[in-house]
Short mmCIF file of N, CA and C and ligand atoms in Angstrom, two decimals:
data_model
loop_
_atom_site.label_atom_id
_atom_site.label_comp_id
_atom_site.label_asym_id
_atom_site.label_seq_id
_atom_site.Cartn_x
_atom_site.Cartn_y
_atom_site.Cartn_z
N MET A 93 18.14 -97.85 -41.41
CA MET A 93 19.46 -97.96 -41.07
C MET A 93 19.87 -96.97 -39.91
N LYS A 94 20.90 -97.47 -38.95
CA LYS A 94 21.28 -96.62 -37.93
C LYS A 94 22.78 -96.15 -38.28
N LEU A 95 22.96 -94.80 -38.26
CA LEU A 95 24.34 -94.29 -38.46
C LEU A 95 24.78 -93.63 -37.17
N ASN A 96 25.96 -94.18 -36.75
CA ASN A 96 26.48 -93.67 -35.43
C ASN A 96 27.51 -92.39 -35.71
N VAL A 97 27.18 -91.19 -35.16
CA VAL A 97 28.13 -90.17 -35.31
C VAL A 97 29.03 -90.35 -34.08
N VAL A 98 30.31 -90.43 -34.35
CA VAL A 98 31.35 -90.52 -33.22
C VAL A 98 31.99 -89.17 -33.02
N THR A 99 31.54 -88.49 -31.93
CA THR A 99 32.09 -87.24 -31.54
C THR A 99 31.52 -86.93 -30.01
N HIS A 100 32.32 -85.94 -29.55
CA HIS A 100 32.05 -85.39 -28.30
C HIS A 100 31.20 -84.21 -28.29
N ASN A 101 30.75 -83.79 -29.58
CA ASN A 101 30.19 -82.45 -29.73
C ASN A 101 28.77 -82.67 -30.04
N PRO A 102 27.73 -82.58 -29.06
CA PRO A 102 26.45 -82.74 -29.43
C PRO A 102 25.82 -81.64 -30.42
N GLY A 103 26.45 -80.49 -30.60
CA GLY A 103 26.10 -79.53 -31.71
C GLY A 103 26.27 -80.17 -32.99
N LYS A 104 27.22 -80.88 -33.30
CA LYS A 104 27.35 -81.63 -34.63
C LYS A 104 26.21 -82.61 -34.70
N VAL A 105 25.80 -83.29 -33.71
CA VAL A 105 24.81 -84.35 -33.95
C VAL A 105 23.51 -83.59 -34.24
N LYS A 106 23.17 -82.63 -33.68
CA LYS A 106 21.88 -81.83 -33.94
C LYS A 106 21.85 -81.45 -35.48
N GLU A 107 22.97 -80.92 -35.80
CA GLU A 107 23.05 -80.63 -37.31
C GLU A 107 22.90 -81.80 -38.24
N TYR A 108 23.43 -82.85 -37.93
CA TYR A 108 23.20 -84.17 -38.73
C TYR A 108 21.89 -84.62 -38.66
N GLN A 109 21.20 -84.63 -37.51
CA GLN A 109 19.93 -85.08 -37.35
C GLN A 109 19.01 -84.26 -38.30
N ALA A 110 19.14 -82.95 -38.30
CA ALA A 110 18.36 -82.16 -39.11
C ALA A 110 18.49 -82.41 -40.65
N GLU A 111 19.58 -82.80 -41.11
CA GLU A 111 19.84 -83.01 -42.45
C GLU A 111 19.29 -84.44 -42.89
N PHE A 112 19.48 -85.35 -41.98
CA PHE A 112 19.14 -86.77 -42.28
C PHE A 112 17.64 -86.99 -41.99
N ALA A 113 17.00 -86.05 -41.42
CA ALA A 113 15.51 -86.24 -41.06
C ALA A 113 14.71 -86.88 -42.03
N GLU A 114 14.78 -86.43 -43.32
CA GLU A 114 13.87 -86.88 -44.40
C GLU A 114 14.23 -88.20 -44.88
N PHE A 115 15.37 -88.80 -44.53
CA PHE A 115 15.72 -90.15 -44.99
C PHE A 115 15.48 -91.11 -43.98
N ASN A 116 15.48 -92.37 -44.30
CA ASN A 116 15.14 -93.40 -43.38
C ASN A 116 16.41 -93.75 -42.49
N VAL A 117 17.02 -92.77 -41.85
CA VAL A 117 18.28 -93.06 -41.19
C VAL A 117 18.19 -92.55 -39.86
N GLU A 118 18.45 -93.47 -38.73
CA GLU A 118 18.36 -93.19 -37.45
C GLU A 118 19.75 -92.74 -37.06
N MET A 119 19.78 -91.64 -36.40
CA MET A 119 21.24 -90.88 -36.10
C MET A 119 21.43 -91.51 -34.69
N GLY A 120 22.65 -92.20 -34.43
CA GLY A 120 23.06 -92.62 -33.11
C GLY A 120 24.19 -91.61 -32.73
N HIS A 121 24.57 -91.57 -31.51
CA HIS A 121 25.55 -90.63 -31.03
C HIS A 121 26.60 -91.45 -30.21
N VAL A 122 27.71 -91.66 -30.65
CA VAL A 122 28.75 -92.46 -29.89
C VAL A 122 29.82 -91.44 -29.35
N ASN A 123 29.91 -91.27 -28.09
CA ASN A 123 30.73 -90.32 -27.49
C ASN A 123 31.98 -91.01 -27.12
N ARG A 124 32.76 -91.23 -28.15
CA ARG A 124 34.07 -92.06 -27.91
C ARG A 124 35.19 -91.45 -28.57
N GLU A 125 36.42 -91.84 -27.92
CA GLU A 125 37.68 -91.19 -28.23
C GLU A 125 38.27 -91.92 -29.47
N TYR A 126 38.90 -91.15 -30.34
CA TYR A 126 39.74 -91.80 -31.37
C TYR A 126 40.96 -90.75 -31.48
N ASP A 127 42.19 -91.27 -31.97
CA ASP A 127 43.25 -90.56 -31.97
C ASP A 127 43.20 -89.41 -33.04
N GLU A 128 43.54 -88.22 -32.72
CA GLU A 128 43.47 -87.21 -33.79
C GLU A 128 44.90 -86.82 -34.12
N VAL A 129 45.38 -87.48 -35.04
CA VAL A 129 46.89 -87.28 -35.56
C VAL A 129 47.16 -85.82 -35.74
N GLN A 130 48.43 -85.46 -35.39
CA GLN A 130 48.85 -84.16 -35.74
C GLN A 130 49.23 -84.01 -37.24
N THR A 131 48.49 -83.21 -37.94
CA THR A 131 48.62 -83.10 -39.44
C THR A 131 48.14 -81.78 -39.91
N SER A 132 48.54 -81.33 -41.02
CA SER A 132 47.87 -80.15 -41.53
C SER A 132 46.49 -80.41 -42.34
N TYR A 133 46.09 -81.59 -42.28
CA TYR A 133 44.85 -81.96 -43.12
C TYR A 133 43.81 -82.51 -42.23
N LEU A 134 42.57 -82.01 -42.35
CA LEU A 134 41.49 -82.65 -41.67
C LEU A 134 41.26 -83.96 -42.25
N GLU A 135 41.39 -84.18 -43.53
CA GLU A 135 41.18 -85.50 -44.32
C GLU A 135 41.99 -86.55 -43.63
N GLU A 136 43.18 -86.23 -43.28
CA GLU A 136 44.11 -87.16 -42.65
C GLU A 136 43.71 -87.66 -41.35
N VAL A 137 43.18 -86.67 -40.50
CA VAL A 137 42.49 -86.95 -39.24
C VAL A 137 41.33 -87.88 -39.42
N VAL A 138 40.59 -87.62 -40.25
CA VAL A 138 39.34 -88.50 -40.59
C VAL A 138 39.76 -89.83 -40.95
N ASP A 139 40.74 -89.92 -41.91
CA ASP A 139 41.12 -91.25 -42.55
C ASP A 139 41.58 -92.08 -41.40
N LYS A 140 42.49 -91.57 -40.67
CA LYS A 140 43.21 -92.40 -39.63
C LYS A 140 42.07 -92.73 -38.47
N GLY A 141 41.19 -91.77 -38.06
CA GLY A 141 40.13 -92.14 -37.16
C GLY A 141 39.31 -93.20 -37.61
N MET A 142 38.91 -93.11 -38.98
CA MET A 142 38.05 -94.21 -39.52
C MET A 142 38.68 -95.55 -39.35
N LYS A 143 39.89 -95.48 -39.71
CA LYS A 143 40.59 -96.89 -39.76
C LYS A 143 40.70 -97.38 -38.33
N GLN A 144 40.98 -96.59 -37.42
CA GLN A 144 41.14 -97.05 -36.07
C GLN A 144 39.93 -97.53 -35.42
N LEU A 145 38.67 -96.72 -35.71
CA LEU A 145 37.35 -97.15 -35.24
C LEU A 145 36.96 -98.45 -35.80
N TYR A 146 37.26 -98.66 -37.02
CA TYR A 146 36.74 -99.85 -37.89
C TYR A 146 37.54 -100.99 -37.24
N LYS A 147 38.89 -100.88 -37.05
CA LYS A 147 39.62 -101.95 -36.51
C LYS A 147 39.22 -102.31 -35.15
N GLU A 148 38.63 -101.30 -34.33
CA GLU A 148 38.08 -101.60 -32.99
C GLU A 148 36.79 -102.24 -33.02
N GLY A 149 36.17 -102.31 -34.27
CA GLY A 149 34.99 -103.11 -34.37
C GLY A 149 33.73 -102.28 -34.59
N LEU A 150 33.90 -101.01 -34.60
CA LEU A 150 32.81 -100.08 -34.69
C LEU A 150 32.30 -100.18 -36.16
N ARG A 151 30.97 -100.19 -36.43
CA ARG A 151 30.46 -100.39 -37.76
C ARG A 151 29.26 -99.27 -37.98
N ASP A 152 29.24 -98.90 -39.15
CA ASP A 152 28.23 -98.02 -39.63
C ASP A 152 28.22 -96.71 -38.81
N PHE A 153 29.26 -95.88 -39.02
CA PHE A 153 29.56 -94.66 -38.32
C PHE A 153 30.16 -93.60 -39.15
N MET A 154 30.05 -92.41 -38.56
CA MET A 154 30.70 -91.40 -39.25
C MET A 154 31.56 -90.56 -38.26
N VAL A 155 32.79 -89.98 -38.73
CA VAL A 155 33.36 -89.02 -37.88
C VAL A 155 33.50 -87.77 -38.64
N ASP A 156 33.79 -86.70 -37.90
CA ASP A 156 33.75 -85.24 -38.50
C ASP A 156 34.74 -84.62 -37.87
N ASP A 157 35.75 -84.08 -38.88
CA ASP A 157 36.78 -83.24 -38.27
C ASP A 157 36.63 -81.78 -39.06
N SER A 158 36.57 -80.89 -38.21
CA SER A 158 36.29 -79.55 -38.73
C SER A 158 37.20 -78.50 -38.24
N GLY A 159 37.19 -77.36 -38.91
CA GLY A 159 38.29 -76.28 -38.39
C GLY A 159 37.78 -74.85 -39.05
N LEU A 160 38.22 -73.93 -38.37
CA LEU A 160 38.10 -72.45 -38.91
C LEU A 160 39.52 -72.07 -39.24
N PHE A 161 39.50 -71.57 -40.61
CA PHE A 161 40.77 -71.26 -41.26
C PHE A 161 40.72 -69.70 -41.56
N ILE A 162 41.62 -68.88 -40.69
CA ILE A 162 41.61 -67.38 -40.90
C ILE A 162 42.72 -66.99 -41.61
N ASN A 163 42.34 -66.27 -42.90
CA ASN A 163 43.45 -65.97 -43.83
C ASN A 163 44.38 -64.94 -43.20
N ALA A 164 44.13 -64.00 -42.50
CA ALA A 164 45.09 -63.08 -41.91
C ALA A 164 46.07 -63.82 -41.01
N LEU A 165 45.60 -64.89 -40.37
CA LEU A 165 46.42 -65.65 -39.41
C LEU A 165 47.02 -66.83 -40.03
N LYS A 166 47.14 -66.84 -41.37
CA LYS A 166 47.76 -67.81 -42.19
C LYS A 166 47.02 -69.24 -42.00
N GLY A 167 45.82 -69.28 -41.80
CA GLY A 167 45.02 -70.46 -41.68
C GLY A 167 44.76 -70.96 -40.26
N PHE A 168 45.52 -70.22 -39.23
CA PHE A 168 45.17 -70.62 -37.88
C PHE A 168 43.57 -70.20 -37.55
N PRO A 169 43.06 -70.96 -36.50
CA PRO A 169 43.42 -72.07 -35.90
C PRO A 169 43.50 -73.43 -36.69
N GLY A 170 42.72 -73.56 -37.83
CA GLY A 170 42.83 -74.53 -38.79
C GLY A 170 42.60 -75.99 -38.03
N VAL A 171 43.57 -76.80 -38.39
CA VAL A 171 43.47 -78.08 -37.81
C VAL A 171 43.74 -78.09 -36.23
N TYR A 172 44.09 -76.96 -35.58
CA TYR A 172 44.24 -76.94 -34.23
C TYR A 172 42.98 -76.13 -33.66
N SER A 173 41.85 -76.06 -34.29
CA SER A 173 40.60 -75.40 -33.95
C SER A 173 40.08 -75.87 -32.55
N ALA A 174 40.09 -77.11 -32.25
CA ALA A 174 39.67 -77.62 -31.00
C ALA A 174 40.49 -77.05 -29.87
N PHE A 175 41.85 -77.07 -30.07
CA PHE A 175 42.79 -76.63 -29.09
C PHE A 175 42.47 -75.13 -28.98
N GLY A 176 42.36 -74.52 -30.03
CA GLY A 176 42.20 -72.98 -30.03
C GLY A 176 40.93 -72.56 -29.28
N GLN A 177 39.91 -73.33 -29.44
CA GLN A 177 38.67 -73.02 -28.71
C GLN A 177 38.76 -73.32 -27.24
N LYS A 178 39.48 -74.37 -26.83
CA LYS A 178 39.67 -74.73 -25.43
C LYS A 178 40.54 -73.78 -24.73
N THR A 179 41.39 -73.27 -25.44
CA THR A 179 42.54 -72.34 -24.85
C THR A 179 42.11 -70.87 -24.88
N ILE A 180 42.42 -70.21 -26.07
CA ILE A 180 42.10 -68.91 -26.13
C ILE A 180 40.59 -68.49 -26.48
N GLY A 181 39.92 -69.49 -27.02
CA GLY A 181 38.52 -69.20 -27.19
C GLY A 181 38.25 -68.15 -28.21
N ASN A 182 36.99 -67.79 -28.30
CA ASN A 182 36.45 -66.75 -29.29
C ASN A 182 37.17 -65.38 -28.91
N LYS A 183 37.24 -65.17 -27.69
CA LYS A 183 37.75 -63.74 -27.27
C LYS A 183 39.15 -63.80 -27.62
N GLY A 184 39.94 -64.85 -27.49
CA GLY A 184 41.39 -64.86 -27.92
C GLY A 184 41.55 -64.56 -29.41
N ILE A 185 40.61 -65.24 -30.24
CA ILE A 185 40.67 -65.03 -31.55
C ILE A 185 40.43 -63.57 -31.98
N LEU A 186 39.34 -62.97 -31.29
CA LEU A 186 39.13 -61.59 -31.57
C LEU A 186 40.29 -60.76 -31.25
N LYS A 187 40.98 -61.05 -30.19
CA LYS A 187 42.15 -60.30 -29.82
C LYS A 187 43.22 -60.33 -30.84
N LEU A 188 43.50 -61.54 -31.38
CA LEU A 188 44.51 -61.69 -32.42
C LEU A 188 44.09 -60.93 -33.70
N MET A 189 42.81 -60.76 -33.77
CA MET A 189 42.33 -60.13 -34.94
C MET A 189 42.16 -58.48 -34.90
N GLU A 190 42.46 -58.04 -33.68
CA GLU A 190 42.37 -56.65 -33.42
C GLU A 190 43.22 -55.74 -34.36
N GLY A 191 42.69 -54.84 -34.99
CA GLY A 191 43.27 -54.09 -35.98
C GLY A 191 43.51 -54.64 -37.41
N VAL A 192 43.20 -55.89 -37.49
CA VAL A 192 43.40 -56.71 -38.73
C VAL A 192 42.21 -56.33 -39.68
N GLU A 193 42.55 -55.80 -40.90
CA GLU A 193 41.52 -55.38 -41.93
C GLU A 193 40.91 -56.48 -42.63
N ASP A 194 41.82 -57.50 -43.07
CA ASP A 194 41.40 -58.69 -43.84
C ASP A 194 40.64 -59.78 -42.70
N ARG A 195 39.32 -59.81 -42.87
CA ARG A 195 38.64 -60.60 -41.85
C ARG A 195 38.18 -61.85 -42.56
N SER A 196 38.68 -62.09 -43.78
CA SER A 196 38.26 -63.34 -44.40
C SER A 196 38.75 -64.60 -43.74
N ALA A 197 37.79 -65.61 -43.90
CA ALA A 197 38.00 -66.94 -43.24
C ALA A 197 37.18 -67.98 -43.96
N MET A 198 37.51 -69.20 -43.56
CA MET A 198 36.44 -70.22 -44.05
C MET A 198 36.46 -71.39 -42.89
N PHE A 199 35.26 -71.99 -42.91
CA PHE A 199 34.98 -73.19 -42.11
C PHE A 199 35.13 -74.24 -43.12
N LYS A 200 35.86 -75.31 -42.60
CA LYS A 200 35.89 -76.56 -43.43
C LYS A 200 35.35 -77.80 -42.64
N CYS A 201 34.67 -78.65 -43.24
CA CYS A 201 34.20 -79.81 -42.45
C CYS A 201 34.42 -81.06 -43.30
N CYS A 202 35.26 -81.89 -42.64
CA CYS A 202 35.48 -83.27 -43.45
C CYS A 202 34.74 -84.31 -42.79
N ILE A 203 34.01 -85.11 -43.57
CA ILE A 203 33.23 -86.24 -42.90
C ILE A 203 33.67 -87.54 -43.47
N GLY A 204 33.98 -88.53 -42.64
CA GLY A 204 34.30 -89.79 -43.19
C GLY A 204 33.13 -90.84 -42.60
N CYS A 205 32.67 -91.61 -43.50
CA CYS A 205 31.58 -92.53 -43.17
C CYS A 205 31.83 -93.85 -43.60
N MET A 206 31.54 -94.79 -42.78
CA MET A 206 31.79 -96.28 -43.06
C MET A 206 30.47 -97.03 -42.92
N ILE A 207 30.07 -97.69 -43.97
CA ILE A 207 28.86 -98.47 -43.91
C ILE A 207 29.29 -99.79 -44.40
N GLY A 208 29.23 -100.85 -43.62
CA GLY A 208 29.71 -102.07 -43.86
C GLY A 208 31.28 -101.81 -44.29
N GLU A 209 31.56 -102.35 -45.57
CA GLU A 209 32.96 -102.10 -46.06
C GLU A 209 32.91 -100.85 -46.98
N GLU A 210 31.88 -100.17 -47.16
CA GLU A 210 31.81 -98.93 -47.99
C GLU A 210 32.50 -97.86 -47.18
N ARG A 211 33.17 -96.94 -47.93
CA ARG A 211 33.87 -95.91 -47.24
C ARG A 211 33.71 -94.70 -48.06
N ILE A 212 33.24 -93.64 -47.45
CA ILE A 212 32.97 -92.25 -48.15
C ILE A 212 33.49 -91.10 -47.45
N VAL A 213 34.39 -90.25 -48.10
CA VAL A 213 34.95 -89.20 -47.50
C VAL A 213 34.56 -87.97 -48.23
N VAL A 214 34.03 -86.96 -47.53
CA VAL A 214 33.60 -85.64 -48.25
C VAL A 214 34.06 -84.44 -47.48
N THR A 215 34.21 -83.34 -48.23
CA THR A 215 34.64 -81.99 -47.53
C THR A 215 33.79 -80.85 -48.02
N GLY A 216 33.26 -80.18 -46.99
CA GLY A 216 32.43 -79.03 -47.27
C GLY A 216 33.23 -77.91 -46.80
N ILE A 217 33.05 -76.79 -47.59
CA ILE A 217 33.69 -75.37 -47.34
C ILE A 217 32.64 -74.35 -47.24
N CYS A 218 32.82 -73.46 -46.25
CA CYS A 218 31.86 -72.30 -46.14
C CYS A 218 32.69 -70.99 -45.96
N PRO A 219 32.94 -70.10 -47.10
CA PRO A 219 33.62 -69.03 -46.82
C PRO A 219 32.84 -67.86 -45.94
N GLY A 220 33.67 -67.01 -45.37
CA GLY A 220 32.87 -65.93 -44.68
C GLY A 220 33.93 -65.11 -43.92
N PHE A 221 33.46 -64.43 -42.83
CA PHE A 221 34.16 -63.38 -42.29
C PHE A 221 34.24 -63.50 -40.70
N ILE A 222 35.44 -63.06 -40.03
CA ILE A 222 35.40 -63.01 -38.60
C ILE A 222 34.89 -61.64 -38.22
N LEU A 223 33.89 -61.64 -37.23
CA LEU A 223 33.22 -60.48 -36.87
C LEU A 223 34.17 -59.68 -35.91
N TYR A 224 33.67 -58.45 -35.47
CA TYR A 224 34.48 -57.69 -34.59
C TYR A 224 34.19 -57.95 -33.07
N GLU A 225 32.93 -58.69 -32.89
CA GLU A 225 32.56 -59.06 -31.61
C GLU A 225 31.78 -60.25 -31.61
N GLU A 226 31.67 -61.00 -30.48
CA GLU A 226 30.76 -62.17 -30.42
C GLU A 226 29.39 -61.77 -30.52
N LYS A 227 28.47 -62.54 -31.41
CA LYS A 227 27.07 -62.14 -31.56
C LYS A 227 26.23 -63.50 -31.51
N GLY A 228 25.22 -63.47 -30.65
CA GLY A 228 24.17 -64.51 -30.82
C GLY A 228 24.59 -65.59 -29.68
N ASP A 229 23.60 -66.37 -29.37
CA ASP A 229 23.72 -67.52 -28.52
C ASP A 229 23.40 -68.89 -28.93
N GLY A 230 23.18 -69.01 -30.29
CA GLY A 230 22.87 -70.25 -30.83
C GLY A 230 24.19 -71.08 -31.24
N GLY A 231 23.99 -72.28 -31.93
CA GLY A 231 25.09 -72.90 -32.40
C GLY A 231 26.20 -73.29 -31.39
N PHE A 232 27.32 -73.42 -31.69
CA PHE A 232 28.56 -73.82 -30.80
C PHE A 232 29.83 -73.25 -31.32
N GLY A 233 30.84 -73.47 -30.48
CA GLY A 233 32.25 -73.17 -30.91
C GLY A 233 32.40 -71.84 -31.46
N TYR A 234 32.92 -71.74 -32.59
CA TYR A 234 33.22 -70.37 -33.20
C TYR A 234 32.07 -69.84 -33.77
N ASP A 235 30.88 -70.29 -33.76
CA ASP A 235 29.70 -69.60 -34.44
C ASP A 235 29.52 -68.28 -34.17
N PRO A 236 29.63 -67.76 -32.76
CA PRO A 236 29.28 -66.38 -32.50
C PRO A 236 30.30 -65.33 -33.17
N ILE A 237 31.40 -65.75 -33.71
CA ILE A 237 32.33 -64.80 -34.35
C ILE A 237 32.52 -64.88 -35.87
N PHE A 238 31.68 -65.95 -36.38
CA PHE A 238 31.83 -66.15 -37.85
C PHE A 238 30.55 -65.90 -38.50
N SER A 239 30.66 -65.15 -39.66
CA SER A 239 29.34 -64.82 -40.42
C SER A 239 29.73 -65.12 -41.95
N PRO A 240 28.89 -65.71 -42.62
CA PRO A 240 29.12 -65.98 -43.95
C PRO A 240 29.06 -64.70 -44.83
N ASP A 241 28.35 -63.73 -44.45
CA ASP A 241 28.29 -62.48 -45.25
C ASP A 241 28.91 -61.20 -44.40
N GLY A 242 29.31 -61.47 -43.31
CA GLY A 242 29.87 -60.25 -42.57
C GLY A 242 28.86 -59.63 -41.69
N GLU A 243 27.53 -60.08 -41.66
CA GLU A 243 26.56 -59.40 -40.84
C GLU A 243 26.12 -60.47 -39.74
N LEU A 244 25.03 -61.18 -40.06
CA LEU A 244 24.73 -62.08 -38.88
C LEU A 244 25.69 -63.19 -38.71
N SER A 245 25.95 -63.52 -37.41
CA SER A 245 26.72 -64.63 -37.14
C SER A 245 25.98 -65.97 -37.31
N PHE A 246 26.79 -67.06 -37.34
CA PHE A 246 26.10 -68.32 -37.38
C PHE A 246 25.42 -68.56 -36.12
N ALA A 247 25.76 -67.93 -34.88
CA ALA A 247 24.98 -68.09 -33.65
C ALA A 247 23.71 -67.23 -33.71
N GLU A 248 23.49 -66.53 -34.69
CA GLU A 248 22.33 -65.67 -34.73
C GLU A 248 21.28 -66.24 -35.58
N ILE A 249 21.50 -67.24 -36.34
CA ILE A 249 20.47 -67.76 -37.40
C ILE A 249 20.06 -69.13 -36.79
N PRO A 250 18.84 -69.49 -37.36
CA PRO A 250 18.38 -70.81 -36.98
C PRO A 250 19.24 -71.94 -37.47
N LEU A 251 19.10 -73.11 -37.03
CA LEU A 251 19.97 -74.25 -37.31
C LEU A 251 19.74 -74.60 -38.88
N ASP A 252 18.48 -74.65 -39.19
CA ASP A 252 18.28 -74.96 -40.65
C ASP A 252 19.00 -74.10 -41.64
N GLN A 253 18.82 -72.74 -41.20
CA GLN A 253 19.46 -71.70 -42.06
C GLN A 253 20.99 -71.92 -42.07
N LYS A 254 21.55 -72.20 -41.00
CA LYS A 254 23.04 -72.53 -40.91
C LYS A 254 23.31 -73.57 -41.80
N ASN A 255 22.55 -74.82 -41.63
CA ASN A 255 22.80 -75.99 -42.44
C ASN A 255 22.67 -75.78 -43.85
N SER A 256 21.79 -74.82 -44.35
CA SER A 256 21.65 -74.61 -45.79
C SER A 256 22.89 -74.02 -46.52
N ILE A 257 23.75 -73.46 -45.67
CA ILE A 257 25.04 -72.81 -46.32
C ILE A 257 26.31 -73.29 -45.64
N SER A 258 26.21 -73.94 -44.61
CA SER A 258 27.51 -74.25 -43.82
C SER A 258 28.27 -75.35 -44.42
N HIS A 259 29.53 -75.37 -43.92
CA HIS A 259 30.56 -76.40 -44.27
C HIS A 259 30.01 -77.73 -44.03
N ARG A 260 29.30 -77.94 -42.89
CA ARG A 260 28.72 -79.27 -42.52
C ARG A 260 27.59 -79.64 -43.31
N GLY A 261 26.65 -78.54 -43.47
CA GLY A 261 25.34 -78.86 -44.23
C GLY A 261 25.87 -79.29 -45.75
N ILE A 262 26.78 -78.59 -46.41
CA ILE A 262 27.40 -78.90 -47.64
C ILE A 262 27.88 -80.34 -47.71
N ALA A 263 28.75 -80.59 -46.74
CA ALA A 263 29.42 -81.94 -46.60
C ALA A 263 28.33 -83.05 -46.46
N THR A 264 27.37 -82.81 -45.63
CA THR A 264 26.17 -83.79 -45.37
C THR A 264 25.60 -84.04 -46.60
N ARG A 265 25.11 -83.01 -47.38
CA ARG A 265 24.41 -83.27 -48.54
C ARG A 265 25.22 -83.96 -49.62
N MET A 266 26.55 -83.74 -49.55
CA MET A 266 27.35 -84.57 -50.56
C MET A 266 27.47 -86.05 -50.10
N LEU A 267 27.53 -86.28 -48.76
CA LEU A 267 27.48 -87.60 -48.23
C LEU A 267 26.14 -88.30 -48.59
N ILE A 268 25.04 -87.58 -48.44
CA ILE A 268 23.74 -88.25 -48.77
C ILE A 268 23.62 -88.54 -50.09
N ASP A 269 24.05 -87.59 -51.07
CA ASP A 269 24.11 -87.89 -52.45
C ASP A 269 24.84 -89.28 -52.72
N GLU A 270 26.07 -89.39 -52.17
CA GLU A 270 26.83 -90.64 -52.44
C GLU A 270 26.25 -91.80 -51.80
N LEU A 271 25.60 -91.62 -50.48
CA LEU A 271 24.77 -92.88 -50.08
C LEU A 271 23.81 -93.29 -51.05
N LYS A 272 23.05 -92.29 -51.66
CA LYS A 272 22.13 -92.67 -52.47
C LYS A 272 22.59 -93.38 -53.85
N ASN A 273 23.69 -92.79 -54.26
CA ASN A 273 24.26 -93.49 -55.43
C ASN A 273 24.65 -94.80 -55.35
N ARG A 274 25.15 -95.09 -54.06
CA ARG A 274 25.46 -96.52 -53.69
C ARG A 274 24.50 -97.34 -53.22
N LYS A 275 23.17 -96.69 -53.37
CA LYS A 275 21.97 -97.32 -52.77
C LYS A 275 22.16 -97.91 -51.36
N LEU A 276 22.77 -97.08 -50.65
CA LEU A 276 22.87 -97.39 -49.09
C LEU A 276 21.82 -96.88 -48.35
N ILE A 277 21.11 -95.82 -48.92
CA ILE A 277 19.90 -95.22 -48.29
C ILE A 277 18.68 -95.12 -49.38
P1 LIG B 351 34.91 -84.05 -32.00
O1 LIG B 351 36.28 -84.02 -32.50
O2 LIG B 351 34.67 -85.00 -30.81
O3 LIG B 351 33.89 -84.41 -33.30
P2 LIG B 351 35.21 -81.19 -31.60
O4 LIG B 351 34.13 -80.22 -31.06
O5 LIG B 351 36.55 -81.29 -30.96
O6 LIG B 351 34.35 -82.62 -31.54
P3 LIG B 351 36.46 -80.69 -34.22
O7 LIG B 351 37.59 -81.05 -33.79
O8 LIG B 351 35.86 -81.01 -35.49
O9 LIG B 351 35.26 -81.11 -33.20
O10 LIG B 351 36.22 -79.05 -34.07
C1 LIG B 351 37.30 -78.18 -34.02
C2 LIG B 351 36.68 -76.93 -33.32
O11 LIG B 351 36.03 -76.26 -34.20
C3 LIG B 351 35.83 -77.25 -32.06
O12 LIG B 351 36.22 -76.26 -31.06
C4 LIG B 351 34.41 -76.94 -32.61
O13 LIG B 351 33.68 -76.44 -31.56
C5 LIG B 351 34.73 -75.95 -33.79
N1 LIG B 351 33.66 -76.04 -34.86
C6 LIG B 351 33.51 -77.22 -35.55
N2 LIG B 351 32.51 -76.95 -36.37
C7 LIG B 351 31.96 -75.74 -36.04
C8 LIG B 351 30.80 -75.00 -36.56
O14 LIG B 351 29.99 -75.62 -37.48
N3 LIG B 351 30.56 -73.89 -35.90
C9 LIG B 351 31.45 -73.40 -34.96
N4 LIG B 351 32.48 -74.02 -34.51
C10 LIG B 351 32.82 -75.23 -35.04
#
């Protein structure tokens, strides 16, 4: 089976490829636009995106909407994480967190997958902490400032180690379980 990941982000595709490697699933990458509705929920973005892409004729695909939610910033950048990354970036987030003691945050990843008429939506969460400085050059996006335990950042650990605990790794394994339950893989 071929499953197309609809994203502009090659970092996500690499993480999916690693998780799906042992199954008989070929990962395709579709670099294509879908409307990201303004909402407080990743699930809503995913739901609308899936409907749009299906209506446009795309089949056997998955979409991923993710975000970093920082408690001291009342959940910001959250659903605005892509905008936050493009505008203020990691340095801007660190600036907002200057002098802030509560460093707790979480990454969330919502995946929507459509195979034929079958529709699966799963969400994975990874709790952690915002570091005091950027660390590491692996990964992508907010990885250099996020650490699951407050020590090494996601950008300092190998991809398989990130996948074993990350929001996306957790969501992907939920998706794989559901694909197996439905005998789709
Ligand atoms: P697509 O929407 O095209 O899939 P995107 O990179 O814009 O790509 P999101 O809207 O899901 O993806 O992501 C919001 C932001 O959060 C974006 O800047 C990502 O780089 C960042 N992000 C998502 N997952 C991440 C992860 O695992 N580690 C670090 N940053 C992540």
